[in-house]
CSV table of C-alpha atoms in Angstrom, one decimal:
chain,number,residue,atom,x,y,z
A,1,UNK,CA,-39.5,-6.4,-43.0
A,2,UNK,CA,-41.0,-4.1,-45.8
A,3,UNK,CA,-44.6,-2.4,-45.3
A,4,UNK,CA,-46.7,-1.3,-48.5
A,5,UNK,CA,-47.8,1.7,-47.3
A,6,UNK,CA,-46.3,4.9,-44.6
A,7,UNK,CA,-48.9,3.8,-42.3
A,8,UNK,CA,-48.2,0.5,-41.6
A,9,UNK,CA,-44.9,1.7,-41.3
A,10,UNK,CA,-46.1,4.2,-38.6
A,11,UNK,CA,-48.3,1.7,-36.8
A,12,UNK,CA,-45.4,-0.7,-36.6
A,13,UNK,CA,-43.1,2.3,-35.2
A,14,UNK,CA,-46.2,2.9,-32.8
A,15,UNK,CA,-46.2,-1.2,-31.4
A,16,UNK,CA,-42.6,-1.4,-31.4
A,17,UNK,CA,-42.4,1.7,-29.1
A,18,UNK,CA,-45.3,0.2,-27.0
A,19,UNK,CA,-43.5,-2.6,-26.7
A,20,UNK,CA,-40.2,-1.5,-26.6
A,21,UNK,CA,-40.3,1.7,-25.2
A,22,UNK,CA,-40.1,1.6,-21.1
A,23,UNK,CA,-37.2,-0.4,-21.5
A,24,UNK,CA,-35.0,2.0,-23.9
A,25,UNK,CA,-35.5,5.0,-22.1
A,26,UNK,CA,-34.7,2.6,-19.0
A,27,UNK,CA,-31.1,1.9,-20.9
A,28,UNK,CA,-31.3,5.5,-21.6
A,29,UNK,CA,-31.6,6.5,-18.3
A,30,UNK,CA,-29.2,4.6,-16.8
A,31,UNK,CA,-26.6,5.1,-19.1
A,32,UNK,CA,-26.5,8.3,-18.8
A,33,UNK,CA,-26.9,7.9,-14.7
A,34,UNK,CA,-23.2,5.8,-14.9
A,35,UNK,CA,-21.6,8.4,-17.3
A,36,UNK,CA,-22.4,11.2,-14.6
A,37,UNK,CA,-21.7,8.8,-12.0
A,38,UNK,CA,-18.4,8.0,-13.2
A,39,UNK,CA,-18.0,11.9,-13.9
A,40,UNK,CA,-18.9,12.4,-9.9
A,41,UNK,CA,-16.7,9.5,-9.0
A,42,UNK,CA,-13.5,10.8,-10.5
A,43,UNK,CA,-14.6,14.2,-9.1
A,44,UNK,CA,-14.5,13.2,-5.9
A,45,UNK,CA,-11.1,10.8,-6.0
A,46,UNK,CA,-9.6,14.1,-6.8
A,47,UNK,CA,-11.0,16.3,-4.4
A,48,UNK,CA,-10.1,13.4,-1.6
A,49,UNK,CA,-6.4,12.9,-3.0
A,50,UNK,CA,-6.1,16.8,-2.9
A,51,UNK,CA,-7.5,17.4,1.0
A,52,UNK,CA,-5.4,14.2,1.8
A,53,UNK,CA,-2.2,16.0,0.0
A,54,UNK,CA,-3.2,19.3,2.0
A,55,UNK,CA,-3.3,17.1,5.4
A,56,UNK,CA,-0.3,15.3,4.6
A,57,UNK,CA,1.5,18.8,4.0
A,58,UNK,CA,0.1,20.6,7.0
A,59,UNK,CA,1.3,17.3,9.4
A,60,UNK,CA,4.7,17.4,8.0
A,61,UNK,CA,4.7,21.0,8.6
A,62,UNK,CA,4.2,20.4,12.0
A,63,UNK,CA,7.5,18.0,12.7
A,64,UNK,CA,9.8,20.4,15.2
A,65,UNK,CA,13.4,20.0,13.8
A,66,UNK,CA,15.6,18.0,16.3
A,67,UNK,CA,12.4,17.5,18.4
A,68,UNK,CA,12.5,13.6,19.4
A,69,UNK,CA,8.3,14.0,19.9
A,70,UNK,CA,6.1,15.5,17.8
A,71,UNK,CA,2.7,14.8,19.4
A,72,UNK,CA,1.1,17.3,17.1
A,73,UNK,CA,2.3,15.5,14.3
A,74,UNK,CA,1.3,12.2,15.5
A,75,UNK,CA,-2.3,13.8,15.8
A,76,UNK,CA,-2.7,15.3,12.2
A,77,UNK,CA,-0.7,12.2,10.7
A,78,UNK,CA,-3.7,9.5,12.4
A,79,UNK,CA,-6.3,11.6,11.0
A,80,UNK,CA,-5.0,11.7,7.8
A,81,UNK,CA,-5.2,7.8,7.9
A,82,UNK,CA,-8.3,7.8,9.3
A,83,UNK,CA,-9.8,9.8,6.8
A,84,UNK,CA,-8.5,9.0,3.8
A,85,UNK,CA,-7.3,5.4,3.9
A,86,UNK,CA,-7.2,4.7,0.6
A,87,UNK,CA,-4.9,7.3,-0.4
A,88,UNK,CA,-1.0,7.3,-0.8
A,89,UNK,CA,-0.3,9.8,1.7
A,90,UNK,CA,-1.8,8.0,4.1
A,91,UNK,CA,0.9,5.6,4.1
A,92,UNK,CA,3.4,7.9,3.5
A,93,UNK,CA,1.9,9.3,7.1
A,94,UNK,CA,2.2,5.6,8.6
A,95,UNK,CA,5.7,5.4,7.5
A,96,UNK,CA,6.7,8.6,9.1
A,97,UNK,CA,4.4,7.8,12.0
A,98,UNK,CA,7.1,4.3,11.9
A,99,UNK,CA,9.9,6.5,11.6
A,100,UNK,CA,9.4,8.4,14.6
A,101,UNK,CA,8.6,5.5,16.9
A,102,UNK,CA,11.6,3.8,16.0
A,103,UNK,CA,13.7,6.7,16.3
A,104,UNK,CA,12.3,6.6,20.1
A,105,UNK,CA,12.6,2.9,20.5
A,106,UNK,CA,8.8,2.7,20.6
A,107,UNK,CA,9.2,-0.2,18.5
A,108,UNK,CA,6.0,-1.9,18.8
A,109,UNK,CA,4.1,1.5,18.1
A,110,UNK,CA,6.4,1.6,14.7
A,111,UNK,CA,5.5,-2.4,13.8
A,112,UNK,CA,1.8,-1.7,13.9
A,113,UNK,CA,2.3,1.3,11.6
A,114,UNK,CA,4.1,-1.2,9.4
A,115,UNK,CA,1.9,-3.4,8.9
A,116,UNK,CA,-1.0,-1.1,8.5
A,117,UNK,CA,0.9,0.1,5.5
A,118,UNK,CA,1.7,-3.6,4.4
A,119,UNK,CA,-2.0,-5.2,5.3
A,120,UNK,CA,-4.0,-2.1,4.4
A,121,UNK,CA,-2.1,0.8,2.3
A,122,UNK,CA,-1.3,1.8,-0.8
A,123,UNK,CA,0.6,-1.4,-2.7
A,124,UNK,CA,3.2,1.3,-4.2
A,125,UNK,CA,4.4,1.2,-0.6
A,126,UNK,CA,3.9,-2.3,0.4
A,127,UNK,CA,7.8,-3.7,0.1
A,128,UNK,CA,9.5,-1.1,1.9
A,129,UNK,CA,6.6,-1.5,4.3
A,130,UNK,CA,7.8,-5.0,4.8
A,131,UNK,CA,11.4,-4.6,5.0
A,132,UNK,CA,10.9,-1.9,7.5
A,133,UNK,CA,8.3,-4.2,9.8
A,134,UNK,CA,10.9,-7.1,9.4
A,135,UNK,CA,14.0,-4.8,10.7
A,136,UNK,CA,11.4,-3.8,13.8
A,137,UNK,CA,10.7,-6.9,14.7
A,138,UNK,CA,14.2,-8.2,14.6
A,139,UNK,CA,14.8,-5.2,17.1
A,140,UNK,CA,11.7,-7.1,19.3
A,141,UNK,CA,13.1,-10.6,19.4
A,142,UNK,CA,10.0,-11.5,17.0
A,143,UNK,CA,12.4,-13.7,15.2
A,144,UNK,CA,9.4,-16.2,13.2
A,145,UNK,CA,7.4,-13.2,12.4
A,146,UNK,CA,10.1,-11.1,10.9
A,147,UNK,CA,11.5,-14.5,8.7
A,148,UNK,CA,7.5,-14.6,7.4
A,149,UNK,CA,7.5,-11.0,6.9
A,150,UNK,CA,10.7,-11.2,5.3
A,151,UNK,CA,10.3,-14.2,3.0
A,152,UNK,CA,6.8,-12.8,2.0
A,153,UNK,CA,8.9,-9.9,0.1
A,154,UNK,CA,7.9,-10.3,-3.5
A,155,UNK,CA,9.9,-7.7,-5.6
A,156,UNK,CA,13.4,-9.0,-7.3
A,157,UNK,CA,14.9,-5.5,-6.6
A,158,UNK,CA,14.7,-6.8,-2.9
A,159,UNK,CA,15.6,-10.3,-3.0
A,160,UNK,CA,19.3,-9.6,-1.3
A,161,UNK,CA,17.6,-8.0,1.2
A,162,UNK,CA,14.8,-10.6,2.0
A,163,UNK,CA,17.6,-13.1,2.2
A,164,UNK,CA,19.5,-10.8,4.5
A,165,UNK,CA,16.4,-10.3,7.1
A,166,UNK,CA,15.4,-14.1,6.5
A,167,UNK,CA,18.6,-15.0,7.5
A,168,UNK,CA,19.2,-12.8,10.6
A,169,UNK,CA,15.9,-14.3,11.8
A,170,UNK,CA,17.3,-17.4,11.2
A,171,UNK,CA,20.6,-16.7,13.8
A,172,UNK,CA,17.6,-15.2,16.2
A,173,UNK,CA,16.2,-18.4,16.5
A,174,UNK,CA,19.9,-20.1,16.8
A,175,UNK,CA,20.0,-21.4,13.2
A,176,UNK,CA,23.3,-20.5,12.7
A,177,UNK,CA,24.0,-22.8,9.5
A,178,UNK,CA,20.5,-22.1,7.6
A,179,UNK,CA,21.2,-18.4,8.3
A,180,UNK,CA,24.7,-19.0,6.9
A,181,UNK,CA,23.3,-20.6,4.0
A,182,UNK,CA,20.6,-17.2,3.1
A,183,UNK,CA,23.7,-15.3,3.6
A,184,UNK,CA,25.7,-16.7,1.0
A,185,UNK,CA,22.5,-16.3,-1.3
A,186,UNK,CA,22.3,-13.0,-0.5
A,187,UNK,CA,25.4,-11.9,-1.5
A,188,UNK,CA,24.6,-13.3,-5.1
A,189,UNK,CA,21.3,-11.6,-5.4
A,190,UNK,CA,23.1,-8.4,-3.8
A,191,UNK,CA,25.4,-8.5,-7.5
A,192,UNK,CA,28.1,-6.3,-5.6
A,193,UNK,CA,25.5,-4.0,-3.7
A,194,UNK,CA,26.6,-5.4,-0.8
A,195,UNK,CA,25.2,-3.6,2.4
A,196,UNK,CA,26.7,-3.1,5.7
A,197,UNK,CA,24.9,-5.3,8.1
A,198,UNK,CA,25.3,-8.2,5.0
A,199,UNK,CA,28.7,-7.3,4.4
A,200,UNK,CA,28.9,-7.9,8.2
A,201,UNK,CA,28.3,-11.0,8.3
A,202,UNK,CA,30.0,-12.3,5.4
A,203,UNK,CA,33.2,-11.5,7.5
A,204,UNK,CA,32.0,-12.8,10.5
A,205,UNK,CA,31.2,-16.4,9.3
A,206,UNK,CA,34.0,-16.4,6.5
A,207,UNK,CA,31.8,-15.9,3.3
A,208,UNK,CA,33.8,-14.9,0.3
């Protein structure tokens, strides 16, 4: 719109602020609220990923060579996931934790570390998660869970493998022929990576 003279001009600046005013500085306000929000945000993300790195560190730190228990470990490697959940050492921590308890045949201590990584942790970590619950649970005769766990495996790099743990949960439950069948799939995904425990039973049931 064009005005005549410089004081309507000013009086139409005047109304349109009257008008207009609360709500800009409003905007104003809260734009620069989210820009120093998001400032504080990333701020804190790194000063959490750094005291997690420090706890992740000082728990390692505390693992006695040759030493089937490390209590002290177990301690410092809980906090870290109960403190900071969200970061990726705290699943590297459940993943040791796993390690550990397998290693002493706790295995039902290891499968709840497993999932906790595969429900609840970092994503980065999720397959191996999965393949390692579905191992443990083979070990505790939890044949249907371990073929769910296994066949819920999305990554292509692990297909052979899924196939491989679907398949010995199959035999578990006495599906010898459906197992036989996940075998022989197996060793095509595999493409000549063929591991032990697959290669295994390849000989065993006369797969070639």
């Amino acid at each position: 719109m064009a005005y005549e003279t410089e004081e309507q001009q000013v009086e139409a600046i005047k109304s349109f602020w009257k008008e207009n005013g609360n709500a800009i500085i409003l905007g104003a306000i809260i734009g620069f609220g989210g820009l120093f929000g998001w400032k504080y945000y990333q701020s804190y993300q790194k000063e959490q990923a750094e005291a997690a790195s420090q706890s992740y560190n000082q728990a390692l730190a505390s693992i006695v060579a040759g030493q089937v228990e490390n209590p002290e470990f177990v301690t410092k490697a809980n906090e870290l996931i109960k403190n900071h959940p969200e970061t990726s050492y705290a699943s590297l921590a459940a993943l040791k934790l796993a390690q550990q308890y397998a290693e002493q045949n706790k295995y039902a201590e290891a499968a709840e570390q497993l999932r906790w990584v595969a429900d609840k942790g970092n994503s980065t970590f999720k397959a191996l998660a999965q393949i390692r619950l579905a191992r443990v649970l083979l070990q505790l005769d939890q044949y249907v869970e371990a073929e769910a766990v296994a066949k819920a495996i999305e990554f292509d790099a692990h297909k052979a493998t899924s196939l491989l743990l679907q398949g010995e949960a199959l035999l578990g439950q006495e599906k010898q022929e459906e197992a036989i069948a996940l075998y022989k799939q197996a060793k095509e995904a595999a493409d000549g990576a063929i591991e032990p425990l697959l290669a295994m039973r390849l000989t065993e049931f006369g797969i070639e």
